PDB file of C-alpha atoms and ligand atoms in Angstrom:
ATOM      1  CA  UNK A 676      83.902  91.986 102.090  1.00 41.00           C
ATOM      2  CA  UNK A 677      86.156  92.328 105.124  1.00 51.00           C
ATOM      3  CA  UNK A 678      86.224  95.743 106.773  1.00 55.00           C
ATOM      4  CA  UNK A 679      90.012  95.308 107.034  1.00 59.00           C
ATOM      5  CA  UNK A 680      90.084  96.141 103.365  1.00 66.00           C
ATOM      6  CA  UNK A 681      89.373  99.767 104.285  1.00 84.00           C
ATOM      7  CA  UNK A 682      92.397 100.060 106.534  1.00 88.00           C
ATOM      8  CA  UNK A 683      96.107 100.018 105.954  1.00 86.00           C
ATOM      9  CA  UNK A 684      98.593  99.223 108.702  1.00 86.00           C
ATOM     10  CA  UNK A 685     101.449 101.671 109.169  1.00 87.00           C
ATOM     11  CA  UNK A 686     104.401 100.646 111.281  1.00 84.00           C
ATOM     12  CA  UNK A 687     104.901 103.309 113.955  1.00 86.00           C
ATOM     13  CA  UNK A 688     108.636 103.025 113.331  1.00 82.00           C
ATOM     14  CA  UNK A 689     108.119 104.512 109.901  1.00 83.00           C
ATOM     15  CA  UNK A 690     106.372 107.618 111.255  1.00 88.00           C
ATOM     16  CA  UNK A 691     108.847 110.387 111.898  1.00 85.00           C
ATOM     17  CA  UNK A 692     107.596 112.484 114.834  1.00 85.00           C
ATOM     18  CA  UNK A 693     106.651 116.042 113.789  1.00 80.00           C
ATOM     19  CA  UNK A 694     106.908 114.955 110.191  1.00 83.00           C
ATOM     20  CA  UNK A 695     103.643 113.408 109.144  1.00 87.00           C
ATOM     21  CA  UNK A 696     100.885 114.671 106.825  1.00 90.00           C
ATOM     22  CA  UNK A 697      97.432 115.776 107.975  1.00 91.00           C
ATOM     23  CA  UNK A 698      95.995 112.301 108.080  1.00 93.00           C
ATOM     24  CA  UNK A 699      94.007 110.658 110.880  1.00 95.00           C
ATOM     25  CA  UNK A 700      95.627 107.699 112.585  1.00 95.00           C
ATOM     26  CA  UNK A 701      93.664 104.914 114.228  1.00 95.00           C
ATOM     27  CA  UNK A 702      94.528 102.254 116.710  1.00 94.00           C
ATOM     28  CA  UNK A 703      93.139  98.738 116.553  1.00 91.00           C
ATOM     29  CA  UNK A 704      91.387  97.669 119.686  1.00 88.00           C
ATOM     30  CA  UNK A 705      89.376  94.490 120.106  1.00 85.00           C
ATOM     31  CA  UNK A 706      88.764  94.231 116.361  1.00 84.00           C
ATOM     32  CA  UNK A 707      87.641  97.881 116.074  1.00 90.00           C
ATOM     33  CA  UNK A 708      89.487 100.887 114.758  1.00 93.00           C
ATOM     34  CA  UNK A 709      89.551 103.784 117.232  1.00 94.00           C
ATOM     35  CA  UNK A 710      90.743 107.296 116.415  1.00 95.00           C
ATOM     36  CA  UNK A 711      94.219 107.889 117.834  1.00 95.00           C
ATOM     37  CA  UNK A 712      95.172 111.183 116.242  1.00 94.00           C
ATOM     38  CA  UNK A 713      92.937 113.501 114.248  1.00 94.00           C
ATOM     39  CA  UNK A 714      94.277 114.987 111.022  1.00 93.00           C
ATOM     40  CA  UNK A 715      95.145 118.378 112.520  1.00 92.00           C
ATOM     41  CA  UNK A 716      97.216 117.143 115.420  1.00 93.00           C
ATOM     42  CA  UNK A 717     100.922 116.452 114.908  1.00 92.00           C
ATOM     43  CA  UNK A 718     102.329 113.006 115.678  1.00 93.00           C
ATOM     44  CA  UNK A 719     104.972 113.744 118.299  1.00 93.00           C
ATOM     45  CA  UNK A 720     107.861 112.010 120.015  1.00 91.00           C
ATOM     46  CA  UNK A 721     105.560 111.603 123.059  1.00 94.00           C
ATOM     47  CA  UNK A 722     103.174 109.630 120.853  1.00 94.00           C
ATOM     48  CA  UNK A 723     106.008 107.394 119.724  1.00 92.00           C
ATOM     49  CA  UNK A 724     107.092 106.711 123.329  1.00 92.00           C
ATOM     50  CA  UNK A 725     103.547 106.125 124.544  1.00 94.00           C
ATOM     51  CA  UNK A 726     102.894 103.601 121.777  1.00 93.00           C
ATOM     52  CA  UNK A 727     106.212 101.874 122.354  1.00 90.00           C
ATOM     53  CA  UNK A 728     105.428 101.508 126.056  1.00 93.00           C
ATOM     54  CA  UNK A 729     102.165  99.765 125.179  1.00 91.00           C
ATOM     55  CA  UNK A 730     103.982  97.552 122.621  1.00 89.00           C
ATOM     56  CA  UNK A 731     101.892  98.966 119.791  1.00 90.00           C
ATOM     57  CA  UNK A 732     103.619  98.234 116.509  1.00 85.00           C
ATOM     58  CA  UNK A 733     101.052  99.500 114.033  1.00 89.00           C
ATOM     59  CA  UNK A 734      98.658 102.362 113.595  1.00 92.00           C
ATOM     60  CA  UNK A 735      96.019 102.332 110.881  1.00 93.00           C
ATOM     61  CA  UNK A 736      95.077 104.719 108.145  1.00 93.00           C
ATOM     62  CA  UNK A 737      91.818 104.698 106.202  1.00 92.00           C
ATOM     63  CA  UNK A 738      92.626 103.354 102.758  1.00 86.00           C
ATOM     64  CA  UNK A 739      91.050 106.519 101.294  1.00 88.00           C
ATOM     65  CA  UNK A 740      93.777 108.566 103.012  1.00 91.00           C
ATOM     66  CA  UNK A 741      96.593 106.454 101.622  1.00 88.00           C
ATOM     67  CA  UNK A 742      96.988 108.588  98.536  1.00 88.00           C
ATOM     68  CA  UNK A 743      97.840 111.651 100.659  1.00 91.00           C
ATOM     69  CA  UNK A 744     100.134 109.624 102.898  1.00 90.00           C
ATOM     70  CA  UNK A 745     101.920 107.915 100.009  1.00 89.00           C
ATOM     71  CA  UNK A 746     102.436 111.184  98.204  1.00 90.00           C
ATOM     72  CA  UNK A 747     103.888 112.753 101.321  1.00 90.00           C
ATOM     73  CA  UNK A 748     106.169 109.832 102.106  1.00 89.00           C
ATOM     74  CA  UNK A 749     107.330 109.340  98.548  1.00 91.00           C
ATOM     75  CA  UNK A 750     107.958 113.063  98.007  1.00 90.00           C
ATOM     76  CA  UNK A 751     110.097 113.152 101.119  1.00 89.00           C
ATOM     77  CA  UNK A 752     111.813 109.803 100.763  1.00 91.00           C
ATOM     78  CA  UNK A 753     114.969 110.820  98.920  1.00 90.00           C
ATOM     79  CA  UNK A 754     115.514 113.679 101.358  1.00 88.00           C
ATOM     80  CA  UNK A 755     114.944 111.438 104.390  1.00 88.00           C
ATOM     81  CA  UNK A 756     117.345 108.806 103.123  1.00 90.00           C
ATOM     82  CA  UNK A 757     119.997 111.511 102.736  1.00 89.00           C
ATOM     83  CA  UNK A 758     119.544 112.931 106.270  1.00 88.00           C
ATOM     84  CA  UNK A 759     122.655 112.589 108.394  1.00 88.00           C
ATOM     85  CA  UNK A 760     120.673 112.688 111.656  1.00 87.00           C
ATOM     86  CA  UNK A 761     118.753 109.510 110.833  1.00 86.00           C
ATOM     87  CA  UNK A 762     120.433 106.146 111.357  1.00 87.00           C
ATOM     88  CA  UNK A 763     120.383 103.215 108.972  1.00 87.00           C
ATOM     89  CA  UNK A 764     117.674 101.427 110.957  1.00 86.00           C
ATOM     90  CA  UNK A 765     115.291 104.405 110.892  1.00 86.00           C
ATOM     91  CA  UNK A 766     115.882 104.857 107.173  1.00 89.00           C
ATOM     92  CA  UNK A 767     115.265 101.151 106.583  1.00 88.00           C
ATOM     93  CA  UNK A 768     111.911 101.397 108.359  1.00 86.00           C
ATOM     94  CA  UNK A 769     110.807 104.424 106.372  1.00 89.00           C
ATOM     95  CA  UNK A 770     111.986 102.947 103.086  1.00 91.00           C
ATOM     96  CA  UNK A 771     110.385  99.617 103.863  1.00 89.00           C
ATOM     97  CA  UNK A 772     106.984 101.120 104.735  1.00 87.00           C
ATOM     98  CA  UNK A 773     106.997 103.428 101.729  1.00 91.00           C
ATOM     99  CA  UNK A 774     107.968 100.607  99.364  1.00 92.00           C
ATOM    100  CA  UNK A 775     105.395  98.237 100.812  1.00 90.00           C
ATOM    101  CA  UNK A 776     102.655 100.832 100.245  1.00 89.00           C
ATOM    102  CA  UNK A 777     103.826 101.134  96.669  1.00 92.00           C
ATOM    103  CA  UNK A 778     103.931  97.354  96.098  1.00 92.00           C
ATOM    104  CA  UNK A 779     100.413  96.972  97.541  1.00 90.00           C
ATOM    105  CA  UNK A 780      99.155  99.504  95.005  1.00 91.00           C
ATOM    106  CA  UNK A 781     101.110  97.839  92.202  1.00 93.00           C
ATOM    107  CA  UNK A 782      99.573  94.482  93.070  1.00 93.00           C
ATOM    108  CA  UNK A 783      96.126  96.090  93.093  1.00 91.00           C
ATOM    109  CA  UNK A 784      96.582  97.950  89.859  1.00 93.00           C
ATOM    110  CA  UNK A 785      99.761  97.255  87.874  1.00 93.00           C
ATOM    111  CA  UNK A 786      98.241  98.808  84.741  1.00 91.00           C
ATOM    112  CA  UNK A 787      98.003 102.286  86.289  1.00 91.00           C
ATOM    113  CA  UNK A 788     100.665 104.567  84.837  1.00 90.00           C
ATOM    114  CA  UNK A 789     100.951 106.605  88.054  1.00 91.00           C
ATOM    115  CA  UNK A 790     101.735 103.461  90.041  1.00 92.00           C
ATOM    116  CA  UNK A 791     104.434 102.495  87.576  1.00 92.00           C
ATOM    117  CA  UNK A 792     105.999 105.930  87.912  1.00 93.00           C
ATOM    118  CA  UNK A 793     105.926 105.649  91.723  1.00 93.00           C
ATOM    119  CA  UNK A 794     107.492 102.234  91.394  1.00 93.00           C
ATOM    120  CA  UNK A 795     110.352 103.637  89.284  1.00 94.00           C
ATOM    121  CA  UNK A 796     111.099 106.277  91.921  1.00 94.00           C
ATOM    122  CA  UNK A 797     110.917 103.679  94.639  1.00 94.00           C
ATOM    123  CA  UNK A 798     113.413 101.455  92.850  1.00 96.00           C
ATOM    124  CA  UNK A 799     115.818 104.387  92.599  1.00 95.00           C
ATOM    125  CA  UNK A 800     115.538 104.999  96.339  1.00 94.00           C
ATOM    126  CA  UNK A 801     115.985 101.331  97.223  1.00 95.00           C
ATOM    127  CA  UNK A 802     119.023 101.125  94.940  1.00 95.00           C
ATOM    128  CA  UNK A 803     120.594 104.238  96.414  1.00 93.00           C
ATOM    129  CA  UNK A 804     120.019 103.026  99.974  1.00 93.00           C
ATOM    130  CA  UNK A 805     121.288  99.512  99.386  1.00 93.00           C
ATOM    131  CA  UNK A 806     124.503 100.541  97.637  1.00 93.00           C
ATOM    132  CA  UNK A 807     125.423 103.429  99.937  1.00 91.00           C
ATOM    133  CA  UNK A 808     124.416 102.213 103.387  1.00 90.00           C
ATOM    134  CA  UNK A 809     126.597  99.360 104.676  1.00 87.00           C
ATOM    135  CA  UNK A 810     123.847  98.259 107.076  1.00 88.00           C
ATOM    136  CA  UNK A 811     121.047  98.435 104.514  1.00 89.00           C
ATOM    137  CA  UNK A 812     120.308  94.709 104.265  1.00 87.00           C
ATOM    138  CA  UNK A 813     120.407  94.301 108.009  1.00 83.00           C
ATOM    139  CA  UNK A 814     118.123  97.278 108.562  1.00 82.00           C
ATOM    140  CA  UNK A 815     115.627  96.102 105.982  1.00 81.00           C
ATOM    141  CA  UNK A 816     115.725  92.589 107.378  1.00 76.00           C
ATOM    142  CA  UNK A 817     114.902  93.829 110.869  1.00 71.00           C
ATOM    143  CA  UNK A 818     111.677  95.454 109.724  1.00 68.00           C
ATOM    144  CA  UNK A 819     110.248  92.817 107.420  1.00 65.00           C
ATOM    145  CA  UNK A 820     107.111  91.412 108.873  1.00 57.00           C
ATOM    146  CA  UNK A 821     105.592  88.055 108.116  1.00 51.00           C
ATOM    147  CA  UNK A 822     102.101  89.544 108.408  1.00 55.00           C
ATOM    148  CA  UNK A 823     102.756  91.212 105.101  1.00 71.00           C
ATOM    149  CA  UNK A 824     104.873  88.403 103.803  1.00 80.00           C
ATOM    150  CA  UNK A 825     104.403  88.858 100.107  1.00 85.00           C
ATOM    151  CA  UNK A 826     104.995  92.614 100.137  1.00 87.00           C
ATOM    152  CA  UNK A 827     107.887  92.475 102.582  1.00 87.00           C
ATOM    153  CA  UNK A 828     109.427  89.692 100.530  1.00 90.00           C
ATOM    154  CA  UNK A 829     109.006  91.728  97.333  1.00 93.00           C
ATOM    155  CA  UNK A 830     110.876  94.688  98.830  1.00 93.00           C
ATOM    156  CA  UNK A 831     113.652  92.475 100.128  1.00 93.00           C
ATOM    157  CA  UNK A 832     114.079  90.648  96.812  1.00 96.00           C
ATOM    158  CA  UNK A 833     114.251  94.030  95.098  1.00 97.00           C
ATOM    159  CA  UNK A 834     116.974  95.323  97.414  1.00 96.00           C
ATOM    160  CA  UNK A 835     119.008  92.145  96.932  1.00 97.00           C
ATOM    161  CA  UNK A 836     118.533  91.869  93.177  1.00 98.00           C
ATOM    162  CA  UNK A 837     119.469  95.516  92.662  1.00 97.00           C
ATOM    163  CA  UNK A 838     122.547  95.141  94.820  1.00 97.00           C
ATOM    164  CA  UNK A 839     123.784  92.059  92.961  1.00 97.00           C
ATOM    165  CA  UNK A 840     123.169  93.645  89.546  1.00 97.00           C
ATOM    166  CA  UNK A 841     124.907  96.829  90.583  1.00 96.00           C
ATOM    167  CA  UNK A 842     127.948  94.905  91.780  1.00 96.00           C
ATOM    168  CA  UNK A 843     128.285  92.389  88.973  1.00 97.00           C
ATOM    169  CA  UNK A 844     127.011  93.959  85.796  1.00 97.00           C
ATOM    170  CA  UNK A 845     127.464  97.204  84.011  1.00 94.00           C
ATOM    171  CA  UNK A 846     123.847  97.977  83.177  1.00 94.00           C
ATOM    172  CA  UNK A 847     122.292 101.074  81.645  1.00 95.00           C
ATOM    173  CA  UNK A 848     120.283 103.100  84.187  1.00 94.00           C
ATOM    174  CA  UNK A 849     116.959 102.166  82.570  1.00 95.00           C
ATOM    175  CA  UNK A 850     117.746  98.483  82.715  1.00 96.00           C
ATOM    176  CA  UNK A 851     118.597  98.708  86.410  1.00 96.00           C
ATOM    177  CA  UNK A 852     115.220 100.339  87.022  1.00 96.00           C
ATOM    178  CA  UNK A 853     113.503  97.570  85.078  1.00 97.00           C
ATOM    179  CA  UNK A 854     115.337  94.928  87.104  1.00 98.00           C
ATOM    180  CA  UNK A 855     113.984  96.660  90.233  1.00 97.00           C
ATOM    181  CA  UNK A 856     110.428  96.888  88.908  1.00 97.00           C
ATOM    182  CA  UNK A 857     110.494  93.229  87.857  1.00 97.00           C
ATOM    183  CA  UNK A 858     111.677  92.289  91.336  1.00 97.00           C
ATOM    184  CA  UNK A 859     109.028  94.396  93.091  1.00 96.00           C
ATOM    185  CA  UNK A 860     106.233  92.684  91.177  1.00 96.00           C
ATOM    186  CA  UNK A 861     107.855  89.287  90.564  1.00 97.00           C
ATOM    187  CA  UNK A 862     105.078  87.543  92.495  1.00 96.00           C
ATOM    188  CA  UNK A 863     102.257  89.618  91.036  1.00 95.00           C
ATOM    189  CA  UNK A 864     100.729  86.408  89.668  1.00 95.00           C
ATOM    190  CA  UNK A 865      99.992  85.367  93.267  1.00 93.00           C
ATOM    191  CA  UNK A 866      96.995  87.701  93.069  1.00 93.00           C
ATOM    192  CA  UNK A 867      95.377  85.052  90.845  1.00 93.00           C
ATOM    193  CA  UNK A 868      95.723  82.343  93.504  1.00 90.00           C
ATOM    194  CA  UNK A 869      92.898  81.989  96.025  1.00 83.00           C
ATOM    195  CA  UNK A 870      93.616  83.046  99.603  1.00 80.00           C
ATOM    196  CA  UNK A 871      92.633  79.580 100.916  1.00 79.00           C
ATOM    197  CA  UNK A 872      95.615  78.159  99.057  1.00 79.00           C
ATOM    198  CA  UNK A 873      97.989  81.043  99.820  1.00 78.00           C
ATOM    199  CA  UNK A 874      97.215  81.121 103.533  1.00 75.00           C
ATOM    200  CA  UNK A 875      97.164  77.377 104.084  1.00 76.00           C
ATOM    201  CA  UNK A 876      99.514  76.339 106.884  1.00 75.00           C
ATOM    202  CA  UNK A 877      99.575  72.635 106.039  1.00 78.00           C
ATOM    203  CA  UNK A 878     101.383  71.046 103.137  1.00 81.00           C
ATOM    204  CA  UNK A 879      99.780  71.805  99.798  1.00 82.00           C
ATOM    205  CA  UNK A 880      98.120  69.034  97.817  1.00 85.00           C
ATOM    206  CA  UNK A 881      99.466  68.323  94.325  1.00 88.00           C
ATOM    207  CA  UNK A 882      96.633  70.310  92.777  1.00 89.00           C
ATOM    208  CA  UNK A 883      97.186  73.259  95.107  1.00 88.00           C
ATOM    209  CA  UNK A 884     100.913  73.244  94.401  1.00 87.00           C
ATOM    210  CA  UNK A 885     100.163  73.147  90.686  1.00 91.00           C
ATOM    211  CA  UNK A 886      97.969  76.225  91.128  1.00 90.00           C
ATOM    212  CA  UNK A 887     100.635  78.131  93.087  1.00 91.00           C
ATOM    213  CA  UNK A 888     103.203  77.347  90.416  1.00 93.00           C
ATOM    214  CA  UNK A 889     100.967  79.029  87.864  1.00 95.00           C
ATOM    215  CA  UNK A 890     101.679  82.428  89.425  1.00 95.00           C
ATOM    216  CA  UNK A 891     104.734  82.889  87.221  1.00 97.00           C
ATOM    217  CA  UNK A 892     102.981  82.324  83.903  1.00 97.00           C
ATOM    218  CA  UNK A 893      99.732  84.041  84.926  1.00 96.00           C
ATOM    219  CA  UNK A 894     101.554  87.128  86.200  1.00 97.00           C
ATOM    220  CA  UNK A 895     103.635  87.230  83.040  1.00 97.00           C
ATOM    221  CA  UNK A 896     100.650  86.916  80.717  1.00 97.00           C
ATOM    222  CA  UNK A 897      98.651  89.592  82.513  1.00 96.00           C
ATOM    223  CA  UNK A 898     101.493  92.110  82.623  1.00 96.00           C
ATOM    224  CA  UNK A 899     102.503  91.399  79.029  1.00 96.00           C
ATOM    225  CA  UNK A 900      98.948  92.004  77.860  1.00 95.00           C
ATOM    226  CA  UNK A 901      99.048  95.478  79.378  1.00 88.00           C
ATOM    227  CA  UNK A 902     102.028  96.338  77.258  1.00 84.00           C
ATOM    228  CA  UNK A 903     103.686  98.709  79.749  1.00 89.00           C
ATOM    229  CA  UNK A 904     106.404  96.385  80.907  1.00 95.00           C
ATOM    230  CA  UNK A 905     109.766  95.769  79.285  1.00 96.00           C
ATOM    231  CA  UNK A 906     111.207  92.362  78.498  1.00 97.00           C
ATOM    232  CA  UNK A 907     113.519  92.644  81.523  1.00 97.00           C
ATOM    233  CA  UNK A 908     110.540  93.105  83.869  1.00 97.00           C
ATOM    234  CA  UNK A 909     108.552  90.322  82.191  1.00 98.00           C
ATOM    235  CA  UNK A 910     111.514  87.925  82.275  1.00 98.00           C
ATOM    236  CA  UNK A 911     111.843  88.248  86.047  1.00 98.00           C
ATOM    237  CA  UNK A 912     108.112  87.725  86.561  1.00 98.00           C
ATOM    238  CA  UNK A 913     108.038  84.679  84.303  1.00 98.00           C
ATOM    239  CA  UNK A 914     111.338  82.939  85.010  1.00 98.00           C
ATOM    240  CA  UNK A 915     112.151  83.574  88.683  1.00 98.00           C
ATOM    241  CA  UNK A 916     111.334  79.949  89.591  1.00 98.00           C
ATOM    242  CA  UNK A 917     113.362  78.356  86.817  1.00 98.00           C
ATOM    243  CA  UNK A 918     116.411  76.377  87.893  1.00 98.00           C
ATOM    244  CA  UNK A 919     119.768  76.112  86.143  1.00 98.00           C
ATOM    245  CA  UNK A 920     119.412  72.340  85.743  1.00 98.00           C
ATOM    246  CA  UNK A 921     115.986  72.688  84.103  1.00 98.00           C
ATOM    247  CA  UNK A 922     114.056  71.504  87.152  1.00 97.00           C
ATOM    248  CA  UNK A 923     112.198  74.778  87.702  1.00 97.00           C
ATOM    249  CA  UNK A 924     108.941  76.166  86.356  1.00 96.00           C
ATOM    250  CA  UNK A 925     106.980  77.327  84.379  1.00 97.00           C
ATOM    251  CA  UNK A 926     108.947  76.428  81.229  1.00 97.00           C
ATOM    252  CA  UNK A 927     111.743  74.173  82.516  1.00 97.00           C
ATOM    253  CA  UNK A 928     114.268  76.455  80.767  1.00 97.00           C
ATOM    254  CA  UNK A 929     117.837  75.410  81.486  1.00 97.00           C
ATOM    255  CA  UNK A 930     121.275  76.992  81.956  1.00 97.00           C
ATOM    256  CA  UNK A 931     121.819  80.334  80.338  1.00 96.00           C
ATOM    257  CA  UNK A 932     118.574  80.030  78.403  1.00 98.00           C
ATOM    258  CA  UNK A 933     117.182  81.483  81.628  1.00 98.00           C
ATOM    259  CA  UNK A 934     117.603  85.263  81.371  1.00 97.00           C
ATOM    260  CA  UNK A 935     120.433  86.468  83.618  1.00 97.00           C
ATOM    261  CA  UNK A 936     118.248  88.924  85.556  1.00 97.00           C
ATOM    262  CA  UNK A 937     115.853  86.082  86.361  1.00 98.00           C
ATOM    263  CA  UNK A 938     118.739  83.872  87.541  1.00 98.00           C
ATOM    264  CA  UNK A 939     119.767  86.612  89.975  1.00 98.00           C
ATOM    265  CA  UNK A 940     116.157  87.181  91.062  1.00 98.00           C
ATOM    266  CA  UNK A 941     115.807  83.412  91.665  1.00 98.00           C
ATOM    267  CA  UNK A 942     118.795  83.416  94.039  1.00 98.00           C
ATOM    268  CA  UNK A 943     117.470  86.470  95.887  1.00 98.00           C
ATOM    269  CA  UNK A 944     113.959  85.010  95.991  1.00 97.00           C
ATOM    270  CA  UNK A 945     115.133  81.749  97.581  1.00 97.00           C
ATOM    271  CA  UNK A 946     117.424  83.548 100.034  1.00 96.00           C
ATOM    272  CA  UNK A 947     114.720  86.023 101.081  1.00 94.00           C
ATOM    273  CA  UNK A 948     112.159  83.245 101.587  1.00 92.00           C
ATOM    274  CA  UNK A 949     114.638  81.309 103.741  1.00 94.00           C
ATOM    275  CA  UNK A 950     115.541  84.205 106.047  1.00 92.00           C
ATOM    276  CA  UNK A 951     111.964  85.312 106.689  1.00 87.00           C
ATOM    277  CA  UNK A 952     109.521  83.959 109.249  1.00 81.00           C
ATOM    278  CA  UNK A 953     106.702  82.034 107.639  1.00 77.00           C
ATOM    279  CA  UNK A 954     103.411  80.858 109.053  1.00 71.00           C
ATOM    280  CA  UNK A 955     104.687  77.270 109.127  1.00 74.00           C
ATOM    281  CA  UNK A 956     108.318  77.804 110.214  1.00 78.00           C
ATOM    282  CA  UNK A 957     110.756  80.235 111.797  1.00 85.00           C
ATOM    283  CA  UNK A 958     113.278  82.161 109.743  1.00 87.00           C
ATOM    284  CA  UNK A 959     116.659  80.583 109.008  1.00 92.00           C
ATOM    285  CA  UNK A 960     119.786  82.470 109.992  1.00 92.00           C
ATOM    286  CA  UNK A 961     121.844  83.999 107.205  1.00 92.00           C
ATOM    287  CA  UNK A 962     124.457  81.242 107.613  1.00 94.00           C
ATOM    288  CA  UNK A 963     121.902  78.435 107.478  1.00 96.00           C
ATOM    289  CA  UNK A 964     120.205  79.940 104.444  1.00 96.00           C
ATOM    290  CA  UNK A 965     123.517  80.079 102.570  1.00 97.00           C
ATOM    291  CA  UNK A 966     124.295  76.510 103.619  1.00 97.00           C
ATOM    292  CA  UNK A 967     120.957  75.279 102.255  1.00 97.00           C
ATOM    293  CA  UNK A 968     121.468  77.189  99.018  1.00 98.00           C
ATOM    294  CA  UNK A 969     125.056  75.970  98.647  1.00 98.00           C
ATOM    295  CA  UNK A 970     123.760  72.410  98.679  1.00 98.00           C
ATOM    296  CA  UNK A 971     121.144  73.314  96.055  1.00 97.00           C
ATOM    297  CA  UNK A 972     123.810  75.001  93.915  1.00 98.00           C
ATOM    298  CA  UNK A 973     126.000  71.908  94.189  1.00 97.00           C
ATOM    299  CA  UNK A 974     123.074  69.852  92.935  1.00 97.00           C
ATOM    300  CA  UNK A 975     122.750  72.121  89.911  1.00 97.00           C
ATOM    301  CA  UNK A 976     119.874  74.443  90.865  1.00 98.00           C
ATOM    302  CA  UNK A 977     121.922  77.614  90.310  1.00 98.00           C
ATOM    303  CA  UNK A 978     124.787  78.719  88.110  1.00 98.00           C
ATOM    304  CA  UNK A 979     127.707  77.924  90.430  1.00 97.00           C
ATOM    305  CA  UNK A 980     129.743  80.977  89.480  1.00 97.00           C
ATOM    306  CA  UNK A 981     126.810  83.336  89.909  1.00 98.00           C
ATOM    307  CA  UNK A 982     125.986  81.711  93.224  1.00 98.00           C
ATOM    308  CA  UNK A 983     129.556  82.247  94.469  1.00 98.00           C
ATOM    309  CA  UNK A 984     129.387  85.934  93.556  1.00 98.00           C
ATOM    310  CA  UNK A 985     125.988  86.207  95.222  1.00 98.00           C
ATOM    311  CA  UNK A 986     127.362  84.769  98.457  1.00 97.00           C
ATOM    312  CA  UNK A 987     130.356  87.118  98.416  1.00 97.00           C
ATOM    313  CA  UNK A 988     128.131  90.167  97.988  1.00 96.00           C
ATOM    314  CA  UNK A 989     125.566  89.132 100.582  1.00 94.00           C
ATOM    315  CA  UNK A 990     128.238  88.113 103.111  1.00 92.00           C
ATOM    316  CA  UNK A 991     129.958  91.435 102.766  1.00 89.00           C
ATOM    317  CA  UNK A 992     126.682  93.294 103.359  1.00 83.00           C
ATOM    318  CA  UNK A 993     125.597  91.091 106.253  1.00 79.00           C
ATOM    319  CA  UNK A 994     127.867  91.884 109.178  1.00 67.00           C
ATOM    320  CA  UNK A 995     127.762  89.237 111.893  1.00 64.00           C
TER     321      UNK A 995
HETATM  322 FE1  LIG B1166     107.425  83.464  93.013  1.00 78.88          FE
END
């Protein structure tokens, strides 16, 4: 088992100086983890500057300390997002790191009730941030990191899906939360795919592609078996790769037989994947991503009307 499993990376941008719990922080040096700050010492602005000067982006926390750190960050999140002295970018970094920690735990143990509760709170914070802060999408985009592709992508899809639902549909509060939870764990089924396939840089063989495509159905079946997830959550997990013309997977469902929340999640999923750096290609610009998707919509992949609304909303929230 890799020793990396015992460590969690924390972006230094998400650590507010003089506002960090009593947790030891480590620095990675030549493959080893070296103590940077012991639990009793405060992380200060001087620390931040010193690390920035040495181009250090991440510090590391022992995975056993993550519970304390998550509790601290999640307890303080709503208050931090409301602080007038913090800019959109700083809030985006804190929200991103806190959500990623939550998604990692959800992917590890989606059947744990405490994780589901954390996830609900996280969705509320993401929703609040994305609808109230005009720079939210930009700020979140600037912190996503391809090293944590699947988790970063999950947070971004959640922010986008929540925003589109909030703008277009008049949903009950509980349904909005379920849309957010479904989006956070939409790719949960990827945990059933071997890392050799997931991390492969070259084109996938037919068999490998077939295996990757199974993540929708496998994730759905696992989460359904646990009985804690609503139909809205399960629909997003199962149908987020369906296409309006029936050319998607896993079921080939067509048109409005595809649940509406999953149609929105599909748009956000494709857009997020296009604008993020991947191992095999650089990120597309916002404009290029929309251009690619417009072509796909024209060919029938998405509901044209929904796509037009999606573009309007994303354009408005993506200042040039
Ligand atoms: Fe997916």
